[in-house]
């Protein structure tokens, strides 16, 4: 079992190759699945516009027309 890092084992060395999920993964047509999902998951141009605003901490850009984000406070992004 060759590894690039001495202290990290490769995943294929830790998993039983006879396990049903491993066998299934080797039989799935991954290229066809990727080709069919790629257009659905491709980046789409955003209709959002950035609006400069001043708040207590300085200049801030608000994303107008953007849905609320789980990554931050209502899609607000701080610019320094």
Coordinates of N, CA and C in Angstrom, one line a residue:
X1 N 0.8 -1.2 0.0 CA 0.0 0.0 0.0 C 0.9 1.2 0.0
X2 N 1.0 1.9 -1.1 CA 1.8 3.1 -1.2 C 0.9 4.3 -0.9
X3 N 1.5 5.2 -0.1 CA 0.8 6.5 0.2 C 1.8 7.6 -0.1
X4 N 1.1 8.8 -0.4 CA 1.9 10.0 -0.6 C 2.4 10.5 0.8
X5 N 1.7 10.3 1.8 CA 2.0 10.7 3.2 C 2.1 9.5 4.0
X6 N 3.2 9.4 4.7 CA 3.5 8.2 5.5 C 2.4 8.0 6.6
X7 N 1.8 9.1 7.2 CA 0.9 8.9 8.3 C -0.6 8.9 7.8
X8 N -0.8 8.9 6.5 CA -2.2 8.9 6.0 C -2.4 7.6 5.2
X9 N -3.4 6.8 5.6 CA -3.7 5.6 4.8 C -4.7 6.0 3.7
X10 N -4.6 5.3 2.6 CA -5.5 5.5 1.5 C -6.8 4.9 1.8
X11 N -7.9 5.5 1.4 CA -9.2 5.0 1.6 C -9.5 3.6 1.1
X12 N -8.9 3.3 -0.1 CA -9.2 2.0 -0.7 C -8.5 0.9 0.2
X13 N -7.5 1.2 1.0 CA -6.9 0.3 1.9 C -7.7 0.1 3.2
X14 N -8.6 1.0 3.5 CA -9.4 0.9 4.7 C -10.8 0.2 4.5
X15 N -11.2 0.2 3.3 CA -12.6 -0.3 3.0 C -12.5 -1.7 2.4
X16 N -13.4 -2.6 2.8 CA -13.5 -3.9 2.3 C -14.0 -3.9 0.8
X17 N -13.3 -4.3 -0.1 CA -13.7 -4.2 -1.5 C -14.9 -5.1 -1.9
X18 N -15.3 -6.0 -1.0 CA -16.4 -6.9 -1.2 C -17.7 -6.3 -0.6
X19 N -17.6 -5.2 0.1 CA -18.8 -4.5 0.6 C -19.7 -4.1 -0.5
X20 N -21.0 -4.3 -0.3 CA -22.0 -4.0 -1.4 C -21.9 -2.6 -1.9
X21 N -21.7 -1.6 -1.1 CA -21.6 -0.3 -1.6 C -20.3 0.0 -2.4
X22 N -19.2 -0.7 -2.1 CA -18.0 -0.6 -2.9 C -18.2 -1.3 -4.2
X23 N -18.9 -2.4 -4.2 CA -19.1 -3.1 -5.5 C -20.1 -2.3 -6.4
X24 N -21.1 -1.7 -5.8 CA -22.0 -0.8 -6.5 C -21.3 0.4 -7.1
X25 N -20.4 1.0 -6.3 CA -19.6 2.2 -6.8 C -18.8 1.8 -8.0
X26 N -18.3 0.6 -8.1 CA -17.5 0.2 -9.2 C -18.3 0.0 -10.5
X27 N -19.6 -0.3 -10.3 CA -20.5 -0.7 -11.4 C -21.3 0.5 -11.9
X28 N -21.3 1.6 -11.2 CA -22.1 2.8 -11.7 C -21.5 3.5 -12.8
X29 N -22.2 4.0 -13.8 CA -21.6 4.7 -14.9 C -21.4 6.2 -14.5
X30 N -20.3 6.4 -13.8 CA -20.0 7.8 -13.2 C -19.9 8.8 -14.2
X31 N -19.3 8.6 -15.4 CA -19.2 9.6 -16.4 C -20.6 10.0 -16.9
X32 N -21.5 9.1 -17.1 CA -22.8 9.4 -17.6 C -23.6 10.2 -16.5
X33 N -23.4 9.8 -15.3 CA -24.1 10.5 -14.2 C -23.6 12.0 -14.1
X34 N -22.3 12.1 -14.2 CA -21.7 13.4 -14.1 C -22.1 14.3 -15.3
X35 N -22.2 13.7 -16.5 CA -22.6 14.5 -17.7 C -24.0 14.9 -17.6
X36 N -24.9 14.1 -17.0 CA -26.3 14.5 -16.9 C -26.5 15.5 -15.8
X37 N -25.7 15.5 -14.8 CA -25.9 16.4 -13.7 C -25.2 17.7 -13.9
X38 N -24.1 17.8 -14.7 CA -23.3 19.0 -14.8 C -24.1 20.2 -15.3
X39 N -25.0 20.1 -16.2 CA -25.8 21.3 -16.6 C -26.7 21.8 -15.5
X40 N -27.2 20.9 -14.6 CA -28.1 21.3 -13.5 C -27.3 22.0 -12.4
X41 N -26.0 21.6 -12.3 CA -25.2 22.1 -11.2 C -24.2 23.2 -11.6
X42 N -24.3 23.6 -12.8 CA -23.4 24.6 -13.4 C -23.7 26.0 -12.7
X43 N -22.7 26.8 -12.6 CA -22.9 28.2 -12.1 C -23.7 29.0 -13.1
X44 N -24.7 29.7 -12.5 CA -25.6 30.5 -13.4 C -25.3 32.0 -13.0
X45 N -25.4 32.8 -14.0 CA -25.2 34.3 -13.7 C -26.2 34.7 -12.7
X46 N -25.8 35.6 -11.8 CA -26.6 36.1 -10.7 C -27.3 37.3 -11.2
X47 N -28.6 37.5 -10.7 CA -29.3 38.7 -11.0 C -29.1 39.7 -9.8
X48 N -28.3 39.4 -8.9 CA -28.0 40.3 -7.7 C -27.2 41.5 -8.1
X49 N -27.4 42.6 -7.4 CA -26.6 43.8 -7.6 C -26.1 44.2 -6.2
X50 N -24.9 44.7 -6.2 CA -24.3 45.2 -5.0 C -24.6 46.6 -4.7
X51 N -25.1 46.9 -3.5 CA -25.4 48.3 -3.1 C -24.5 48.7 -2.0
X52 N -23.7 49.8 -2.2 CA -22.8 50.3 -1.1 C -23.7 50.9 0.0
X53 N -23.3 50.6 1.2 CA -24.0 51.2 2.4 C -23.0 51.5 3.5
X54 N -23.3 52.4 4.3 CA -22.5 52.8 5.4 C -23.1 52.3 6.7
X55 N -22.4 51.6 7.5 CA -22.9 51.2 8.8 C -22.0 51.5 9.9
X56 N -22.2 51.0 11.1 CA -21.4 51.4 12.3 C -20.0 51.1 12.1
X57 N -19.6 50.0 11.3 CA -18.3 49.6 11.2 C -17.6 50.1 9.9
X58 N -18.3 50.8 9.1 CA -17.7 51.4 7.9 C -18.5 50.9 6.6
X59 N -17.8 51.0 5.5 CA -18.4 50.6 4.2 C -18.8 49.2 4.2
X60 N -20.0 48.9 3.7 CA -20.5 47.5 3.6 C -21.3 47.4 2.3
X61 N -21.1 46.3 1.6 CA -21.9 46.0 0.4 C -23.1 45.1 0.8
X62 N -24.2 45.5 0.4 CA -25.4 44.7 0.5 C -25.8 44.1 -0.8
X63 N -26.2 42.9 -0.8 CA -26.6 42.2 -2.1 C -28.1 42.3 -2.2
X64 N -28.5 43.2 -3.1 CA -29.9 43.4 -3.4 C -30.4 42.4 -4.3
X65 N -31.6 41.8 -4.0 CA -32.2 40.8 -4.9 C -31.7 39.4 -4.5
X66 N -30.9 39.3 -3.5 CA -30.4 37.9 -3.2 C -31.2 37.3 -2.1
X67 N -31.5 36.0 -2.1 CA -32.2 35.4 -1.1 C -31.4 35.3 0.2
X68 N -32.0 35.1 1.4 CA -31.2 35.0 2.6 C -30.2 33.9 2.5
X69 N -29.0 34.1 3.0 CA -27.9 33.1 2.9 C -27.7 32.5 4.3
X70 N -27.4 31.2 4.2 CA -27.1 30.5 5.5 C -25.6 30.7 5.9
X71 N -24.9 31.3 5.0 CA -23.4 31.6 5.2 C -23.2 32.8 6.0
X72 N -24.2 33.7 6.1 CA -24.0 34.9 6.9 C -25.3 35.6 7.2
X73 N -25.2 36.8 7.6 CA -26.4 37.5 8.1 C -27.2 38.1 6.9
X74 N -28.1 37.3 6.4 CA -29.0 37.8 5.3 C -28.3 38.1 4.0
X75 N -27.2 37.4 3.7 CA -26.5 37.7 2.5 C -25.6 38.9 2.5
X76 N -25.5 39.6 3.7 CA -24.6 40.8 3.8 C -23.2 40.4 3.8
X77 N -22.4 41.0 3.0 CA -21.0 40.8 2.9 C -20.2 42.0 3.3
X78 N -19.2 41.9 4.2 CA -18.4 43.0 4.6 C -17.3 43.3 3.7
X79 N -17.1 44.5 3.3 CA -15.9 44.9 2.4 C -15.0 45.8 3.2
X80 N -13.7 45.5 3.2 CA -12.8 46.3 3.9 C -11.9 47.0 3.0

